[in-house]
Amino acid sequence: MDTCLTDDNRPGRILLRPWLEKNLEDGNIEGLEWMDAEKTMFKVPWKHRSKKDWSLKHSSVFLEWAKNTGRWSRGDSSPNFAKLKTRLRCAFNKAPDIEEMKSKHSCQGEEPYKVYRFKNKKG
């Protein structure tokens, strides 16, 4: 059985919130975007792999998180996308300062996503 990832401060690893903030600011992960001017709420692409128009770009946030945590390397020619998605979802659920905003999710349509918010502004 797969276990959820925890933020155990391994060298070279960025914790979830700083990792998200950096990637939200950089805009390097397609679909990972701020939803408010205060930069507290953000959306994460959440397209199911069974959709006919699914492509690798729809899993880039999961792949990048797996790279950060050391759970995936470029040499892996066939990553288990369901497992990568589960690992990020577990990290979100475990994070004390990130809240899932279920009422704001968009699970239907062309580009489904989930919405989360940072519970307190870093200062």
PDB file of C-alpha atoms in Angstrom:
ATOM      1  CA  MET A   1       0.000   0.000   0.000  1.00  0.00           C
ATOM      2  CA  ASP A   2       1.280   3.442  -0.913  1.00  0.00           C
ATOM      3  CA  THR A   3       1.781   5.932   1.898  1.00  0.00           C
ATOM      4  CA  CYS A   4       1.236   9.666   1.841  1.00  0.00           C
ATOM      5  CA  LEU A   5       4.252  11.898   1.661  1.00  0.00           C
ATOM      6  CA  THR A   6       5.270  13.943   4.644  1.00  0.00           C
ATOM      7  CA  ASP A   7       7.431  17.027   4.834  1.00  0.00           C
ATOM      8  CA  ASP A   8      10.445  15.540   6.615  1.00  0.00           C
ATOM      9  CA  ASN A   9      12.996  18.186   5.599  1.00  0.00           C
ATOM     10  CA  ARG A  10      15.216  15.923   3.512  1.00  0.00           C
ATOM     11  CA  PRO A  11      18.100  17.872   1.916  1.00  0.00           C
ATOM     12  CA  GLY A  12      17.236  19.390  -1.456  1.00  0.00           C
ATOM     13  CA  ARG A  13      13.535  19.089  -0.873  1.00  0.00           C
ATOM     14  CA  ILE A  14      11.212  22.084  -0.677  1.00  0.00           C
ATOM     15  CA  LEU A  15       8.171  21.814   1.600  1.00  0.00           C
ATOM     16  CA  LEU A  16       4.735  21.897  -0.029  1.00  0.00           C
ATOM     17  CA  ARG A  17       3.718  25.499   0.651  1.00  0.00           C
ATOM     18  CA  PRO A  18       7.008  27.129  -0.444  1.00  0.00           C
ATOM     19  CA  TRP A  19       7.099  24.791  -3.444  1.00  0.00           C
ATOM     20  CA  LEU A  20       3.580  25.832  -4.442  1.00  0.00           C
ATOM     21  CA  GLU A  21       4.271  29.539  -3.884  1.00  0.00           C
ATOM     22  CA  LYS A  22       7.410  29.389  -6.016  1.00  0.00           C
ATOM     23  CA  ASN A  23       5.671  27.555  -8.849  1.00  0.00           C
ATOM     24  CA  LEU A  24       2.614  29.790  -8.695  1.00  0.00           C
ATOM     25  CA  GLU A  25       4.839  32.877  -8.951  1.00  0.00           C
ATOM     26  CA  ASP A  26       7.069  31.423 -11.678  1.00  0.00           C
ATOM     27  CA  GLY A  27       4.143  30.160 -13.770  1.00  0.00           C
ATOM     28  CA  ASN A  28       6.178  27.163 -14.929  1.00  0.00           C
ATOM     29  CA  ILE A  29       3.460  24.564 -14.340  1.00  0.00           C
ATOM     30  CA  GLU A  30       0.568  24.840 -16.760  1.00  0.00           C
ATOM     31  CA  GLY A  31      -2.788  25.230 -15.022  1.00  0.00           C
ATOM     32  CA  LEU A  32      -1.341  25.937 -11.562  1.00  0.00           C
ATOM     33  CA  GLU A  33      -2.631  29.495 -11.125  1.00  0.00           C
ATOM     34  CA  TRP A  34      -3.584  32.082  -8.534  1.00  0.00           C
ATOM     35  CA  MET A  35      -7.334  32.728  -8.348  1.00  0.00           C
ATOM     36  CA  ASP A  36      -7.322  35.923  -6.289  1.00  0.00           C
ATOM     37  CA  ALA A  37      -5.395  39.178  -6.133  1.00  0.00           C
ATOM     38  CA  GLU A  38      -4.380  38.512  -2.510  1.00  0.00           C
ATOM     39  CA  LYS A  39      -2.579  35.350  -3.672  1.00  0.00           C
ATOM     40  CA  THR A  40      -4.140  33.077  -1.109  1.00  0.00           C
ATOM     41  CA  MET A  41      -6.374  30.932  -3.335  1.00  0.00           C
ATOM     42  CA  PHE A  42      -5.104  28.852  -6.249  1.00  0.00           C
ATOM     43  CA  LYS A  43      -6.249  26.164  -8.645  1.00  0.00           C
ATOM     44  CA  VAL A  44      -4.580  22.874  -9.487  1.00  0.00           C
ATOM     45  CA  PRO A  45      -5.342  21.062 -12.768  1.00  0.00           C
ATOM     46  CA  TRP A  46      -7.144  17.793 -12.003  1.00  0.00           C
ATOM     47  CA  LYS A  47      -7.943  16.102 -15.307  1.00  0.00           C
ATOM     48  CA  HIS A  48      -8.535  12.350 -15.295  1.00  0.00           C
ATOM     49  CA  ARG A  49      -6.164  10.344 -17.453  1.00  0.00           C
ATOM     50  CA  SER A  50      -9.049   8.477 -19.115  1.00  0.00           C
ATOM     51  CA  LYS A  51     -10.205  11.656 -20.914  1.00  0.00           C
ATOM     52  CA  LYS A  52      -9.575  11.435 -24.649  1.00  0.00           C
ATOM     53  CA  ASP A  53      -7.727  14.762 -24.786  1.00  0.00           C
ATOM     54  CA  TRP A  54      -5.487  14.026 -21.764  1.00  0.00           C
ATOM     55  CA  SER A  55      -1.807  14.735 -22.326  1.00  0.00           C
ATOM     56  CA  LEU A  56       1.336  14.821 -20.201  1.00  0.00           C
ATOM     57  CA  LYS A  57       0.808  18.545 -19.545  1.00  0.00           C
ATOM     58  CA  HIS A  58      -2.246  17.632 -17.450  1.00  0.00           C
ATOM     59  CA  SER A  59       0.007  15.762 -15.020  1.00  0.00           C
ATOM     60  CA  SER A  60       2.899  18.207 -14.908  1.00  0.00           C
ATOM     61  CA  VAL A  61       2.024  19.451 -11.400  1.00  0.00           C
ATOM     62  CA  PHE A  62       2.047  15.853 -10.103  1.00  0.00           C
ATOM     63  CA  LEU A  63       5.299  15.021 -11.891  1.00  0.00           C
ATOM     64  CA  GLU A  64       7.023  18.165 -10.619  1.00  0.00           C
ATOM     65  CA  TRP A  65       5.942  17.470  -7.037  1.00  0.00           C
ATOM     66  CA  ALA A  66       7.223  13.883  -7.366  1.00  0.00           C
ATOM     67  CA  LYS A  67      10.570  15.190  -8.640  1.00  0.00           C
ATOM     68  CA  ASN A  68      10.775  17.562  -5.674  1.00  0.00           C
ATOM     69  CA  THR A  69      10.108  14.757  -3.198  1.00  0.00           C
ATOM     70  CA  GLY A  70      12.431  12.289  -4.902  1.00  0.00           C
ATOM     71  CA  ARG A  71       9.573   9.954  -5.844  1.00  0.00           C
ATOM     72  CA  TRP A  72      10.142  10.186  -9.603  1.00  0.00           C
ATOM     73  CA  SER A  73      13.150  10.598 -11.832  1.00  0.00           C
ATOM     74  CA  ARG A  74      13.479  11.457 -15.509  1.00  0.00           C
ATOM     75  CA  GLY A  75      14.693   7.939 -16.248  1.00  0.00           C
ATOM     76  CA  ASP A  76      11.297   6.483 -15.360  1.00  0.00           C
ATOM     77  CA  SER A  77       9.721   5.983 -18.772  1.00  0.00           C
ATOM     78  CA  SER A  78       6.264   5.061 -17.484  1.00  0.00           C
ATOM     79  CA  PRO A  79       5.279   6.917 -14.310  1.00  0.00           C
ATOM     80  CA  ASN A  80       2.162   5.771 -12.477  1.00  0.00           C
ATOM     81  CA  PHE A  81       0.083   8.927 -12.880  1.00  0.00           C
ATOM     82  CA  ALA A  82      -2.642   7.795 -10.471  1.00  0.00           C
ATOM     83  CA  LYS A  83      -0.037   7.239  -7.759  1.00  0.00           C
ATOM     84  CA  LEU A  84       1.604  10.616  -8.435  1.00  0.00           C
ATOM     85  CA  LYS A  85      -1.781  12.341  -8.184  1.00  0.00           C
ATOM     86  CA  THR A  86      -2.535  10.481  -4.941  1.00  0.00           C
ATOM     87  CA  ARG A  87       0.765  11.565  -3.432  1.00  0.00           C
ATOM     88  CA  LEU A  88       0.084  15.243  -4.081  1.00  0.00           C
ATOM     89  CA  ARG A  89      -3.491  14.912  -2.802  1.00  0.00           C
ATOM     90  CA  CYS A  90      -2.125  13.300   0.399  1.00  0.00           C
ATOM     91  CA  ALA A  91       0.390  16.123   0.793  1.00  0.00           C
ATOM     92  CA  PHE A  92      -2.450  18.667   0.479  1.00  0.00           C
ATOM     93  CA  ASN A  93      -4.547  16.791   3.042  1.00  0.00           C
ATOM     94  CA  LYS A  94      -1.648  16.638   5.491  1.00  0.00           C
ATOM     95  CA  ALA A  95      -0.618  20.298   5.132  1.00  0.00           C
ATOM     96  CA  PRO A  96      -1.864  22.243   8.170  1.00  0.00           C
ATOM     97  CA  ASP A  97      -1.824  25.604   6.363  1.00  0.00           C
ATOM     98  CA  ILE A  98      -3.586  24.593   3.128  1.00  0.00           C
ATOM     99  CA  GLU A  99      -7.349  24.157   2.876  1.00  0.00           C
ATOM    100  CA  GLU A 100      -9.291  22.491   0.074  1.00  0.00           C
ATOM    101  CA  MET A 101     -12.124  24.696  -1.215  1.00  0.00           C
ATOM    102  CA  LYS A 102     -14.487  21.981  -2.474  1.00  0.00           C
ATOM    103  CA  SER A 103     -17.286  24.416  -3.354  1.00  0.00           C
ATOM    104  CA  LYS A 104     -14.983  26.115  -5.877  1.00  0.00           C
ATOM    105  CA  HIS A 105     -13.818  22.975  -7.700  1.00  0.00           C
ATOM    106  CA  SER A 106     -14.621  22.601 -11.378  1.00  0.00           C
ATOM    107  CA  CYS A 107     -14.633  18.867 -12.022  1.00  0.00           C
ATOM    108  CA  GLN A 108     -16.612  19.026 -15.254  1.00  0.00           C
ATOM    109  CA  GLY A 109     -15.718  20.641 -18.541  1.00  0.00           C
ATOM    110  CA  GLU A 110     -12.603  20.703 -20.668  1.00  0.00           C
ATOM    111  CA  GLU A 111     -10.033  21.590 -17.996  1.00  0.00           C
ATOM    112  CA  PRO A 112     -11.154  20.373 -14.548  1.00  0.00           C
ATOM    113  CA  TYR A 113      -9.362  21.701 -11.486  1.00  0.00           C
ATOM    114  CA  LYS A 114      -9.414  21.745  -7.694  1.00  0.00           C
ATOM    115  CA  VAL A 115      -9.124  24.891  -5.613  1.00  0.00           C
ATOM    116  CA  TYR A 116      -7.069  25.308  -2.451  1.00  0.00           C
ATOM    117  CA  ARG A 117      -6.180  28.262  -0.266  1.00  0.00           C
ATOM    118  CA  PHE A 118      -3.379  29.131   2.092  1.00  0.00           C
ATOM    119  CA  LYS A 119      -4.926  29.491   5.556  1.00  0.00           C
ATOM    120  CA  ASN A 120      -2.679  32.322   6.692  1.00  0.00           C
ATOM    121  CA  LYS A 121      -0.566  34.800   4.806  1.00  0.00           C
ATOM    122  CA  LYS A 122       3.147  34.359   5.353  1.00  0.00           C
ATOM    123  CA  GLY A 123       4.690  37.474   6.740  1.00  0.00           C
TER     124      GLY A 123
END
